[in-house]
Short mmCIF file of C-alpha atoms in Angstrom, two decimals:
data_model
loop_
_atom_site.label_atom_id
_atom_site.label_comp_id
_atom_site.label_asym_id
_atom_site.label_seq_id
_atom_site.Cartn_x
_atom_site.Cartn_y
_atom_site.Cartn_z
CA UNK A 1 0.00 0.00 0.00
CA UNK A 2 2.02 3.10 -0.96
CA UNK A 3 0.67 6.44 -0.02
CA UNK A 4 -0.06 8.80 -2.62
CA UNK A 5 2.77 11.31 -3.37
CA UNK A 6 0.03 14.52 -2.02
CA UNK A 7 -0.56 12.28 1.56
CA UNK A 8 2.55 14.16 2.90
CA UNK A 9 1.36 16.90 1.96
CA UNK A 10 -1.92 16.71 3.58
CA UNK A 11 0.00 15.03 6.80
CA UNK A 12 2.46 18.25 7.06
CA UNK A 13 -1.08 20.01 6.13
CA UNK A 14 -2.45 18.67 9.38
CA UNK A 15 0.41 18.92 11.35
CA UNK A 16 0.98 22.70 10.54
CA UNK A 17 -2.26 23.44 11.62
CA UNK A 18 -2.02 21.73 15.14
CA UNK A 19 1.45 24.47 15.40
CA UNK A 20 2.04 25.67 18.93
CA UNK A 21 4.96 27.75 20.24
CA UNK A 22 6.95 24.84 22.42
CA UNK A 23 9.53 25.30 25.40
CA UNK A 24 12.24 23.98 24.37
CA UNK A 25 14.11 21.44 26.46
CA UNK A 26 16.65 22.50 29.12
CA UNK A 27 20.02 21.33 28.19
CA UNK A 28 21.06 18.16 29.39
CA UNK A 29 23.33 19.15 32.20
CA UNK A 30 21.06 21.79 33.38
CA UNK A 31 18.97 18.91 33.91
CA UNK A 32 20.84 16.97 35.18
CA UNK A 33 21.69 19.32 37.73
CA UNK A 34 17.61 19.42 38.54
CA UNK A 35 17.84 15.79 39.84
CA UNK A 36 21.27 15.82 41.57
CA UNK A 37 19.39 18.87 43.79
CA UNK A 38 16.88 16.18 45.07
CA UNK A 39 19.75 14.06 45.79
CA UNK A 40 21.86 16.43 47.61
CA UNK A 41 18.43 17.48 49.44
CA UNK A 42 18.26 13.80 50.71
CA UNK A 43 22.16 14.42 51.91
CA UNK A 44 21.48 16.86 53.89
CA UNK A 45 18.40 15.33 55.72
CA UNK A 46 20.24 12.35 56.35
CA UNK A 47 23.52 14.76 57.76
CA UNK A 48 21.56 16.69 60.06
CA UNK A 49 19.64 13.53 61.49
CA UNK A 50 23.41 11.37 61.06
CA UNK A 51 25.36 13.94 61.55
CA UNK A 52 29.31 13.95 59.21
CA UNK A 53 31.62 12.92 62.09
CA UNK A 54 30.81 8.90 62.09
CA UNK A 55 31.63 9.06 58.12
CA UNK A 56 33.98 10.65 58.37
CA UNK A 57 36.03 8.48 61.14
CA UNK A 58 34.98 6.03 59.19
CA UNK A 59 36.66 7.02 56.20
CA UNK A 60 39.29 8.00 57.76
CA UNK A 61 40.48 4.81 59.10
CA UNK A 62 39.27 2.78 55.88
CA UNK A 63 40.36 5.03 53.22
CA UNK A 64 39.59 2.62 50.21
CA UNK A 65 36.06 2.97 52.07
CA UNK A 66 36.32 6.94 51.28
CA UNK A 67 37.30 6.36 46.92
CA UNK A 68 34.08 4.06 47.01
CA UNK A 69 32.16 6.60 48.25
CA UNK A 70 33.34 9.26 45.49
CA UNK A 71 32.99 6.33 42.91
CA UNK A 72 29.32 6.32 43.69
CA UNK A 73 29.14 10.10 43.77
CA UNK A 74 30.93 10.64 40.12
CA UNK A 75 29.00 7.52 38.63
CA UNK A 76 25.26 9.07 39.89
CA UNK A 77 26.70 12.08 38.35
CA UNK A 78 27.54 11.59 34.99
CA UNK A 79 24.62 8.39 34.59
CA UNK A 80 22.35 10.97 35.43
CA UNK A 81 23.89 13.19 33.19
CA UNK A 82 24.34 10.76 30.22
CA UNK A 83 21.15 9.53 30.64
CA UNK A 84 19.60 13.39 29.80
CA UNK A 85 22.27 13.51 26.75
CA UNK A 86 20.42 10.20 25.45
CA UNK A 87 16.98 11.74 25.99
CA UNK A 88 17.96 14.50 22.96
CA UNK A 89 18.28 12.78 19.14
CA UNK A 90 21.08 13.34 17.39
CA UNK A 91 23.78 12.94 20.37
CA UNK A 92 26.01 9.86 20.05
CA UNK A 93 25.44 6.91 21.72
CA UNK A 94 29.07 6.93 23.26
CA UNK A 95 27.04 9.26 26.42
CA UNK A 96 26.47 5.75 27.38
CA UNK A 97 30.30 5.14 28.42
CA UNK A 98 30.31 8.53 30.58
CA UNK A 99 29.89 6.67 33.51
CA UNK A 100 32.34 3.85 33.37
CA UNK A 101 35.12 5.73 34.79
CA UNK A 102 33.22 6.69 38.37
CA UNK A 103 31.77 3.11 37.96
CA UNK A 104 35.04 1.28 37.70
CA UNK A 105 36.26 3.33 41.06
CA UNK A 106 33.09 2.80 42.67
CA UNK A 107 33.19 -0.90 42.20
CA UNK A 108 36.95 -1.37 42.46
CA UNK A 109 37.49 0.30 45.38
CA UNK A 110 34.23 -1.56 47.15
CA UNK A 111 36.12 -4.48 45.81
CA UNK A 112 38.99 -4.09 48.00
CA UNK A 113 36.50 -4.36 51.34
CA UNK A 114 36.20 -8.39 50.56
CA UNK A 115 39.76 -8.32 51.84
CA UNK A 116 38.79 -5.86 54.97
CA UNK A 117 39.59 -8.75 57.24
CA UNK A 118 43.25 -9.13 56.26
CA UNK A 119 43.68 -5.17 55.74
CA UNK A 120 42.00 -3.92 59.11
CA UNK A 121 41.65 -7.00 60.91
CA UNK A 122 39.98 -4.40 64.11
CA UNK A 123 37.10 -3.24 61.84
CA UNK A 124 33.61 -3.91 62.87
CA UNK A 125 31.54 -6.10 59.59
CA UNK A 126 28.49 -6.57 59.10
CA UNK A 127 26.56 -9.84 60.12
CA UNK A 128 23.57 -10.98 57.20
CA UNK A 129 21.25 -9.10 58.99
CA UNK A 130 22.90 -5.50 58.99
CA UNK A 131 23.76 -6.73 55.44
CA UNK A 132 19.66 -6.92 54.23
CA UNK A 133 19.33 -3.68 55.77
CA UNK A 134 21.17 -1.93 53.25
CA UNK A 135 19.65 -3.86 50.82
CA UNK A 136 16.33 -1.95 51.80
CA UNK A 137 17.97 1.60 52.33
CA UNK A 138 19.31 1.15 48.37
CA UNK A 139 16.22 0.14 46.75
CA UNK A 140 14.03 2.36 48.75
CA UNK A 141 15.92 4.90 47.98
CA UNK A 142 16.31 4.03 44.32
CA UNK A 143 12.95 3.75 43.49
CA UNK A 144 11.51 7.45 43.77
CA UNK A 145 15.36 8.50 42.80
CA UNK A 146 14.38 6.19 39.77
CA UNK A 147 10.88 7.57 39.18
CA UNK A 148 11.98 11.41 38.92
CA UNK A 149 14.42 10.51 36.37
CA UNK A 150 11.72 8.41 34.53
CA UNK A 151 9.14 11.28 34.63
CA UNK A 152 12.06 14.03 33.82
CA UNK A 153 13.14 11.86 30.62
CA UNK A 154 9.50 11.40 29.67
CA UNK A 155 9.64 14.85 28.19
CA UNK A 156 12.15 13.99 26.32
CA UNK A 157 12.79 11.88 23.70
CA UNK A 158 14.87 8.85 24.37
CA UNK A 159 15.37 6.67 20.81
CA UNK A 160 17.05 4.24 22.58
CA UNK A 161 14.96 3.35 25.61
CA UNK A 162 16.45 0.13 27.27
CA UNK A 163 20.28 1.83 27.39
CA UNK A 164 18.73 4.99 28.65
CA UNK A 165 16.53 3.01 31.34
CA UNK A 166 19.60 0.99 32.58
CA UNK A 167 21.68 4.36 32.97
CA UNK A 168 19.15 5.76 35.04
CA UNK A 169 19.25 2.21 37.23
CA UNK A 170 22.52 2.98 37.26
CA UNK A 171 22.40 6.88 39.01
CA UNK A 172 19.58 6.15 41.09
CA UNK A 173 21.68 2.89 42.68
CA UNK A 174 24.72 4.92 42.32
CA UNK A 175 23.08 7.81 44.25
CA UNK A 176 21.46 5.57 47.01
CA UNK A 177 24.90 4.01 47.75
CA UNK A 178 26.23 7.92 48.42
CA UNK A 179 23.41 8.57 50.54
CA UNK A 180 24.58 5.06 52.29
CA UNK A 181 27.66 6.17 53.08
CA UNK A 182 26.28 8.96 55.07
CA UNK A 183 24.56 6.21 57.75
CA UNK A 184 26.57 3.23 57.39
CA UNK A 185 27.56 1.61 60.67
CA UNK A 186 30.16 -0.54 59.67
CA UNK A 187 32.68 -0.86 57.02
CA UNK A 188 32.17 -3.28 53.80
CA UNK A 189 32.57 -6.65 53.72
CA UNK A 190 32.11 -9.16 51.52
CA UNK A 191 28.70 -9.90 52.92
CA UNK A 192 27.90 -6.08 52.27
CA UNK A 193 29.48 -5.92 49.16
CA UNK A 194 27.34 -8.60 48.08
CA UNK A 195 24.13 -6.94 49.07
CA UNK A 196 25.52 -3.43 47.50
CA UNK A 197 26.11 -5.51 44.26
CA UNK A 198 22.50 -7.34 44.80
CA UNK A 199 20.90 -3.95 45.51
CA UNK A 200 22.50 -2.15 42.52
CA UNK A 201 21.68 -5.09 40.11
CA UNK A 202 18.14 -5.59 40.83
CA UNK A 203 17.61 -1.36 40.72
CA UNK A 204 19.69 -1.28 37.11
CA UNK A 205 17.69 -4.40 36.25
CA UNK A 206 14.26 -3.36 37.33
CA UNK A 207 14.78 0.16 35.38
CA UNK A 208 16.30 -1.61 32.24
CA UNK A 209 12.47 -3.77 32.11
CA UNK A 210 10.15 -1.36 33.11
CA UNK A 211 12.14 1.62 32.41
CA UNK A 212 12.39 0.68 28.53
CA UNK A 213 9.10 -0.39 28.35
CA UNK A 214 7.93 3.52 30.11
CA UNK A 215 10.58 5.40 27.77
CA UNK A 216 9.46 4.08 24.71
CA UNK A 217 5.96 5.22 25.06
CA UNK A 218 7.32 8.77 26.04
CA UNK B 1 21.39 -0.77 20.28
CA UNK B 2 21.70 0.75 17.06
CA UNK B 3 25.18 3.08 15.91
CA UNK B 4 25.89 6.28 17.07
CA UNK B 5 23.96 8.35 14.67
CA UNK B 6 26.47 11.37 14.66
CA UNK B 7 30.03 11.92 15.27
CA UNK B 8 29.71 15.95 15.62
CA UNK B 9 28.80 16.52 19.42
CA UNK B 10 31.59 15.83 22.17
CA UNK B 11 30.81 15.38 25.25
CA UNK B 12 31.92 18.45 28.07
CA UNK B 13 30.12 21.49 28.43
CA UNK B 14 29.16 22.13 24.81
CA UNK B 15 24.88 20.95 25.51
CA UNK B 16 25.56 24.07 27.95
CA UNK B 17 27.07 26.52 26.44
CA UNK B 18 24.99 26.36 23.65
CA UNK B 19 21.57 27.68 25.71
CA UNK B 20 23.50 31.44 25.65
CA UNK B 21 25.18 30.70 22.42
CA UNK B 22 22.30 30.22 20.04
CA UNK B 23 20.60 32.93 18.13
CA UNK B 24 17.27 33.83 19.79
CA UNK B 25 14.08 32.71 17.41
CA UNK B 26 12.40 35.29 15.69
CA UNK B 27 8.95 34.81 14.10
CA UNK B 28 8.87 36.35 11.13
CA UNK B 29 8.55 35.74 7.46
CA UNK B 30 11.90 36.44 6.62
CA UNK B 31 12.90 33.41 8.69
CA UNK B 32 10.52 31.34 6.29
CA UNK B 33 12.65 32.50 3.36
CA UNK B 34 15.70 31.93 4.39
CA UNK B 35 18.56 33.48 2.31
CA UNK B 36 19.73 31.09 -0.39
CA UNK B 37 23.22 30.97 -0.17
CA UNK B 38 23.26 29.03 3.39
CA UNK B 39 23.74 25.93 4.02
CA UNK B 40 20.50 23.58 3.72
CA UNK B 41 21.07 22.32 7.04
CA UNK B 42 21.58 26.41 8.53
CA UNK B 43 18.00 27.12 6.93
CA UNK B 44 16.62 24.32 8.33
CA UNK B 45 17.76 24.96 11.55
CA UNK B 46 16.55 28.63 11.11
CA UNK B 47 13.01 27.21 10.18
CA UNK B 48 12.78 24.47 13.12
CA UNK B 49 13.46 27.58 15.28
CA UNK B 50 10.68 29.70 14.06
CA UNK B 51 8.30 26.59 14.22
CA UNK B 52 9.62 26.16 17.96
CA UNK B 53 8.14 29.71 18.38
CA UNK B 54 4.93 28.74 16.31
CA UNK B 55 5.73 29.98 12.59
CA UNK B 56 3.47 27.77 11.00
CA UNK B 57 4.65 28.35 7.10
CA UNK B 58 8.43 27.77 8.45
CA UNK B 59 7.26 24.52 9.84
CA UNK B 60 5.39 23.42 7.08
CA UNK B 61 8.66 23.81 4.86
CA UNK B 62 10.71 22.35 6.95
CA UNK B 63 8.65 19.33 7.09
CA UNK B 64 8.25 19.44 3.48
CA UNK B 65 11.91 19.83 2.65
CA UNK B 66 12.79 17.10 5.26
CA UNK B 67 10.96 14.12 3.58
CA UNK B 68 13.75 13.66 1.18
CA UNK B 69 16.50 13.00 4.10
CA UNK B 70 13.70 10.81 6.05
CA UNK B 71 13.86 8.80 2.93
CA UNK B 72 17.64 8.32 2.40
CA UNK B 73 18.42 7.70 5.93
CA UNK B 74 15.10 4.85 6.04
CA UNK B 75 16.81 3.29 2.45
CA UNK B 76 20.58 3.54 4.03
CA UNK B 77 18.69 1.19 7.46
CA UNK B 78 17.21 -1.30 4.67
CA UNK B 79 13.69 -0.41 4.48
CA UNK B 80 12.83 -1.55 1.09
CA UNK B 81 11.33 1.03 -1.47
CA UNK B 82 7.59 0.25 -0.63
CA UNK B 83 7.98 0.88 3.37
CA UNK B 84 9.53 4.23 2.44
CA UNK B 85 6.17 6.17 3.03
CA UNK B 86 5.59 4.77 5.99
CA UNK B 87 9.34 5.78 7.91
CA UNK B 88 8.59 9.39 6.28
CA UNK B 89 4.75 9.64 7.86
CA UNK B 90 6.07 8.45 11.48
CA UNK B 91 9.09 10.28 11.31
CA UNK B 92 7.13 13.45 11.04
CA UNK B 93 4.52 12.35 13.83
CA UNK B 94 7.38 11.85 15.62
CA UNK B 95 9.39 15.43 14.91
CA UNK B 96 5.71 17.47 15.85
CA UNK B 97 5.88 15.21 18.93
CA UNK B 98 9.59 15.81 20.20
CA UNK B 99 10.16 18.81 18.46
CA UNK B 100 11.01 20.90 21.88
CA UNK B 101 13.85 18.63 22.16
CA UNK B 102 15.64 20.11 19.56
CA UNK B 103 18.24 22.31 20.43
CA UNK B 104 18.83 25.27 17.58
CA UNK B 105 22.55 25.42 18.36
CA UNK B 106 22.94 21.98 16.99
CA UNK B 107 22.81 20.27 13.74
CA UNK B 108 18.98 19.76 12.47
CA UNK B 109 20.17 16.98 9.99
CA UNK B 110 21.57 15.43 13.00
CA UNK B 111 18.95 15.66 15.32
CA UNK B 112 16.22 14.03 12.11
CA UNK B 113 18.42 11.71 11.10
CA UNK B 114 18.57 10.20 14.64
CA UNK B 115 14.99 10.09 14.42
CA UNK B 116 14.34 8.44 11.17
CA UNK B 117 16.87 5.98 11.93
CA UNK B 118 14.89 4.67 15.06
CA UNK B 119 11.58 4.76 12.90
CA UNK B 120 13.13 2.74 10.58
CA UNK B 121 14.45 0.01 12.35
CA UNK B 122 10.96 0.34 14.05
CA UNK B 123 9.47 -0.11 10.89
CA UNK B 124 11.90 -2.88 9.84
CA UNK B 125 11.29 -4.90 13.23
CA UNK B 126 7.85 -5.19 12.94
CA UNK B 127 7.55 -6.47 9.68
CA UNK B 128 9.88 -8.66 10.90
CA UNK B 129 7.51 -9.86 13.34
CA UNK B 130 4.73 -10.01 10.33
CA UNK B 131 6.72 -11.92 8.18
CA UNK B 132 7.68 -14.70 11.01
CA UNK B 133 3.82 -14.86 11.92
CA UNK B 134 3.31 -15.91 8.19
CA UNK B 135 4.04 -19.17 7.23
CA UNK B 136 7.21 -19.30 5.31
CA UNK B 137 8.38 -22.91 4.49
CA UNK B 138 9.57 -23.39 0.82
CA UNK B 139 9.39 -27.47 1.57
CA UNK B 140 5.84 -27.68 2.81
CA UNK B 141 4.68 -25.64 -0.16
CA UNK B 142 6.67 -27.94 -2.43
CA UNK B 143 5.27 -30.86 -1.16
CA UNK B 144 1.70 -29.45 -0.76
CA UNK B 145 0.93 -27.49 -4.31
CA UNK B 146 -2.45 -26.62 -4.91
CA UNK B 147 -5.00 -28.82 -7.10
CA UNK B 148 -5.07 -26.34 -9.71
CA UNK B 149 -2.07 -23.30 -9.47
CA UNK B 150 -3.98 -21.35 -12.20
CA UNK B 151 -7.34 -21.14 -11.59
CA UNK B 152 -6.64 -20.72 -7.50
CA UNK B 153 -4.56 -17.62 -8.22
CA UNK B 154 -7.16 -16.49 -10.81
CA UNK B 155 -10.00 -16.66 -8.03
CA UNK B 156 -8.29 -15.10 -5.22
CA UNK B 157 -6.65 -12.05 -7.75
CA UNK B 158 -10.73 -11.53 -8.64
CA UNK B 159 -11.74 -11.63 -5.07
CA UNK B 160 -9.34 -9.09 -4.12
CA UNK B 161 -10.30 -7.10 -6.92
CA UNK B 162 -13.53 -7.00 -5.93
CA UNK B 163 -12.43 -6.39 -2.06
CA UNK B 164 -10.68 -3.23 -3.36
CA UNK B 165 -13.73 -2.29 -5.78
CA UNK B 166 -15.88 -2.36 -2.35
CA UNK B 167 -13.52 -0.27 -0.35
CA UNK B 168 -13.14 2.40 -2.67
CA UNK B 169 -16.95 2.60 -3.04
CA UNK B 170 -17.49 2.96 0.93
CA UNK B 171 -17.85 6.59 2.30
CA UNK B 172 -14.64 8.56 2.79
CA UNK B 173 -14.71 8.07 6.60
CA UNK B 174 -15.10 4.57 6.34
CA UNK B 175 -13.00 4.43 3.57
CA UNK B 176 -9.82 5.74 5.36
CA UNK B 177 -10.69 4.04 8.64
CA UNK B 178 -10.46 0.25 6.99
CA UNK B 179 -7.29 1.52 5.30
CA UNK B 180 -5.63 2.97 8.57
CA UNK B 181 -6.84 0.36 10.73
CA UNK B 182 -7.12 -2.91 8.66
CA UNK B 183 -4.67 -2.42 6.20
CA UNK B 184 -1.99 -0.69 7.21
CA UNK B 185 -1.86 -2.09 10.86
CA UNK B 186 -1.91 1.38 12.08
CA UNK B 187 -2.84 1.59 16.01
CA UNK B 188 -5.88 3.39 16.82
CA UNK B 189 -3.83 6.29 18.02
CA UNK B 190 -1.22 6.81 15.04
CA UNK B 191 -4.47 6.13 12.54
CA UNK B 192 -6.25 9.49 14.80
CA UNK B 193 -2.85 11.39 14.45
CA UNK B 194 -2.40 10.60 10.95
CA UNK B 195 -6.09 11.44 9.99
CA UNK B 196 -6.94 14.20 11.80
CA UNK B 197 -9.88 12.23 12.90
CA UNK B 198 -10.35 11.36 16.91
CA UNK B 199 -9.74 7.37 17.52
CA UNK B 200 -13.55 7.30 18.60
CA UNK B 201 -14.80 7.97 14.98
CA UNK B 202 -12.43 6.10 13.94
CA UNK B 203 -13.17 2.54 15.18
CA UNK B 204 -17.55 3.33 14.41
CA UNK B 205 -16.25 4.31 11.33
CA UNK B 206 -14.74 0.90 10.85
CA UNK B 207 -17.12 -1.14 12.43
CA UNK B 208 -20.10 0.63 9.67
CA UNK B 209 -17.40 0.05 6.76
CA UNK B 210 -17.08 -3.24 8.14
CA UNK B 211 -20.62 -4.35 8.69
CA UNK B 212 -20.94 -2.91 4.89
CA UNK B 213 -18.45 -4.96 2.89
CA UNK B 214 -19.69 -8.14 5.01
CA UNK B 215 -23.70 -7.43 3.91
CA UNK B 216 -22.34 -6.68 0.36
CA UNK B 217 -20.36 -10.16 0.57
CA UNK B 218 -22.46 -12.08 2.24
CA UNK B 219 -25.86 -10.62 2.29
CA UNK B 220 -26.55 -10.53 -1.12
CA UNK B 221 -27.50 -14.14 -2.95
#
C-alpha cells in the first residue's frame, strides 16, 4: 500500500495546523543538575539527622572505604547526566560510556573491602542481617530516585529506551549508595558488598524492564 | 542498540554553552525564506526555530523539505522502497511530537536523522515480526501445491479485486478508517494522528465500513 505522493502533503497540512509555540528542552546538564538537587536534598536530611563525624572516622580509618564513596558520587553524576544527553536525538550513543570511569572506582574500590579482614583486621563487619538492611535503604531509595528521572526523561525523547533506562538504574543505585555512606555503621565486607552488588543489580535491572518499556511510550 | 547516529557533538560542556550561544528565534517571514546561499542544514535549523516559536509556514517547509533525508536515511537502514512512506509519515509524527527537544545550536540533519533511523528500524522490526507470523516454508509448499495453481490464483486475484472495488466505493470516513486500521496495521492512536480524525470515529467508522463490505459479501445471494 504506498501512499499517494500529495498524503505528505496533507499530513504536514495537518500537522501545521495543530502548530504551537513549544519550550524547548533545558540542556542536558542543566537537567541533570535538577535531579542531583533532590539528591543532595536527601544528603542533607540524612547529615543533620546522622550527623558527618561517624563518616567521616569512618573514612578515615578505611580510606579505600572513602574512593568508594566518590565512585558512587561521580558515577550518579555523569549516569544521570548521560542519561539526559540520550533523551535529545542526534547525540552519540558513546554518552552511554560517561559513567564507566566513576563506575570502575566505585566498584573497584568496594572491591577491595572483601579483603577488609586481612587489611584492618579491628574493623567492625556486618553480620547478614545488617547486610539486608542496606539492601532496603538502596532500593528504597532508588525507586523514587528512579521515578523522577523516569518522569524528567519522559519529556524527552529517548530513541534508545532500554540503554537509557539501565543508565538511570545505574544513578539512582549509584546515588542511594552515596546517601549510604552517610549512615553506614560498619565498614564493607564481603557480605555487604554482596548486598551493594545485589541492591545495585536488581535497581539497574528493574529500570532496564520497566524503564524501557515507560521510555518508549514517552 | 543501534550506531551512534552522529560523530559531531563531544561530550563536556558544549549541551551548555549552547543555551547562551544560540541565536534567539524570531517569528517572522523572513525566517521562512531563508537566504539562499546558506547551508541547507543552517536554513533548516533557522526554520525548526521559528516553528519552535509557532511559525506555522516555516514549519510546514521544513517538514516538506525534510521528507527527502527521512527517505535516504530509512533506504541507508534497509527499508525496502515500498515501506519508504511509511518511515517518512512516522518520522514526522514523531518530529511534531519531540520537536522541543531540539536544540537550535545543533545540527537539524543530526537531530532528524537520529529520528528516522529509530523509525526505521521500528518499521523494519515489525515487519519482521509479520513476516515470522506468516508461514514461510519453501518445503511444505513444495510438497503441498495446490489442485489447480492457475485457476486458485485467478479466483483469489478476482476476489481481491472486488475487495478493493468495495472499499473504494465505501464513504470517505469509512473508507480511510479500513485503510488505517485494517490495512496498514496502524494503532488506533497513530491512525487518529495521521487522519486528523479522533480514535472514537475512527473505530464506528470501521465497524459501519465493516458491517458494509460483510452485507455486500455475504448478504446478497
Amino acid at each position: 500500500m504506498m501512499p499517494e505522493p500529495s498524503s505528505h502533503e496533507a499530513l504536514i497540512d495537518r500537522l501545521g495546523t495543530g502548530l504551537v509555540p513549544v519550550r524547548r528542552l533545558l540542556p542536558p546538564w542543566l537537567r541533570t543538575a535538577g535531579w542531583l538537587l533532590v539528591v543532595v536534598a536527601l544528603a542533607v536530611g540524612l547529615l543533620l539527622h546522622y550527623g558527618a563525624a561517624p563518616m567521616l572516622r569512618r573514612w578515615a580509618a578505611t580510606p579505600d572505604l572513602a574512593w568508594a564513596g566518590v565512585g558512587a558520587v561521580i558515577t550518579a553524576i555523569s549516569a544521570a547526566w548521560a542519561a539526559f544527553a540520550l533523551g535529545v536525538p542526534g547525540r552519540p550513543a558513546a554518552w552511554a560510556w560517561l559513567p564507566l570511569p566513576g563506575a570502575v572506582l566505585w566498584i573497584g574500590a568496594s572491591g577491595l573491602g572483601c579483603l577488609r579482614e586481612w587489611i584492618a583486621p579491628g574493623t567492625e563487619i556486618a553480620s547478614m542481617h545488617q547486610s539486608a538492611d542496606c539492601l532496603v535503604f538502596i532500593i528504597s531509595f532508588s525507586v523514587p530516585l528512579s521515578a523522577l528521572l523516569i518522569v524528567l526523561l519522559r519529556r524527552a525523547c529517548p530513541l534508545r529506551p532500554v540503554l537509557t533506562a539501565v543508565l538511570i538504574g545505574l544513578a539512582s543505585a549509584a546515588a542511594s549508595a552515596s546517601l549510604l555512606e552517610i549512615c553506614h555503621a560498619y565498614d564493607s565486607a564481603a557480605t555487604d558488598l554482596l548486598t551493594h552488588a545485589l541492591a545495585v543489580v536488581a535497581v539497574v535491572g528493574v529500570n532496564a524492564a520497566m524503564g524501557g518499556r515507560l521510555l518508549s511510550k514517552a | 542498540m543501534s550506531q551512534a547516529l552522529t560523530a559531531t557533538a563531544c561530550m563536556g560542556l558544549d549541551s551548555g554553552l549552547s543555551l547562551r550561544t544560540s541565536p534567539a528565534p524570531t517569528v517572522s517571514a523572513d525566517v521562512a525564506t531563508a537566504n539562499d546561499s546558506e547551508t541547507p542544514d543552517r536554513r533548516r535549523v533557522a526554520w525548526m526555530a521559528a516553528a519552535q516559536a509557532g511559525d506555522r509556514r516555516a514549519y510546514e517547509r521544513l517538514l516538506a523539505d525534510s521528507v527527502a533525508l527521512i527517505r535516504t536515511t530509512a533506504r541507508r537502514q534497509g527499508v525496502a522502497p515500498d515501506g519508504l512512506d511509511d518511515v517518512v509519515q512516522e518520522t514526522l509524527i514523531t518530529v511534531h511530537r519531540v520537536r522541543h527537544t531540539y536544540d537550535p545550536g545543533r545540527s537539524y540533519d543530526a537531530w532528524l536523522t537520529a529520528i528516522a533511523s529509530r523509525r526505521a528500524i521500528d518499521a523494519l522490526r515489525s515487519r519482521g515480526r509479520r513476516d515470522s507470523r506468516e508461514l514461510h516454508d519453501d518445503y511444505a509448499l513444495d510438497r503441498h501445491p495446490d489442485a489447480d495453481d492457475a485457476s486458485a490464483a485467478t479466483e483469489s486475484g478476482q476476489r481481491a479485486q472486488r475487495l478493493h472495488e468495495a472499499i473504494a466505493e465505501l464513504p470517505p470516513g469509512q473508507r480511510e478508517a479500513v485503510e488505517q486500521l485494517g490495512l496498514r496495521e496502524r494503532s488506533l492512536s497513530e491512525a487518529a494522528e495521521l487522519t486528523g480524525r479522533n480514535a472514537g470515529a475512527l473505530k464506528v467508522n470501521l465497524h459501519r465500513a465493516l458491517k458494509a463490505l460483510r452485507e455486500r459479501f455475504h448478504g446478497e445471494p
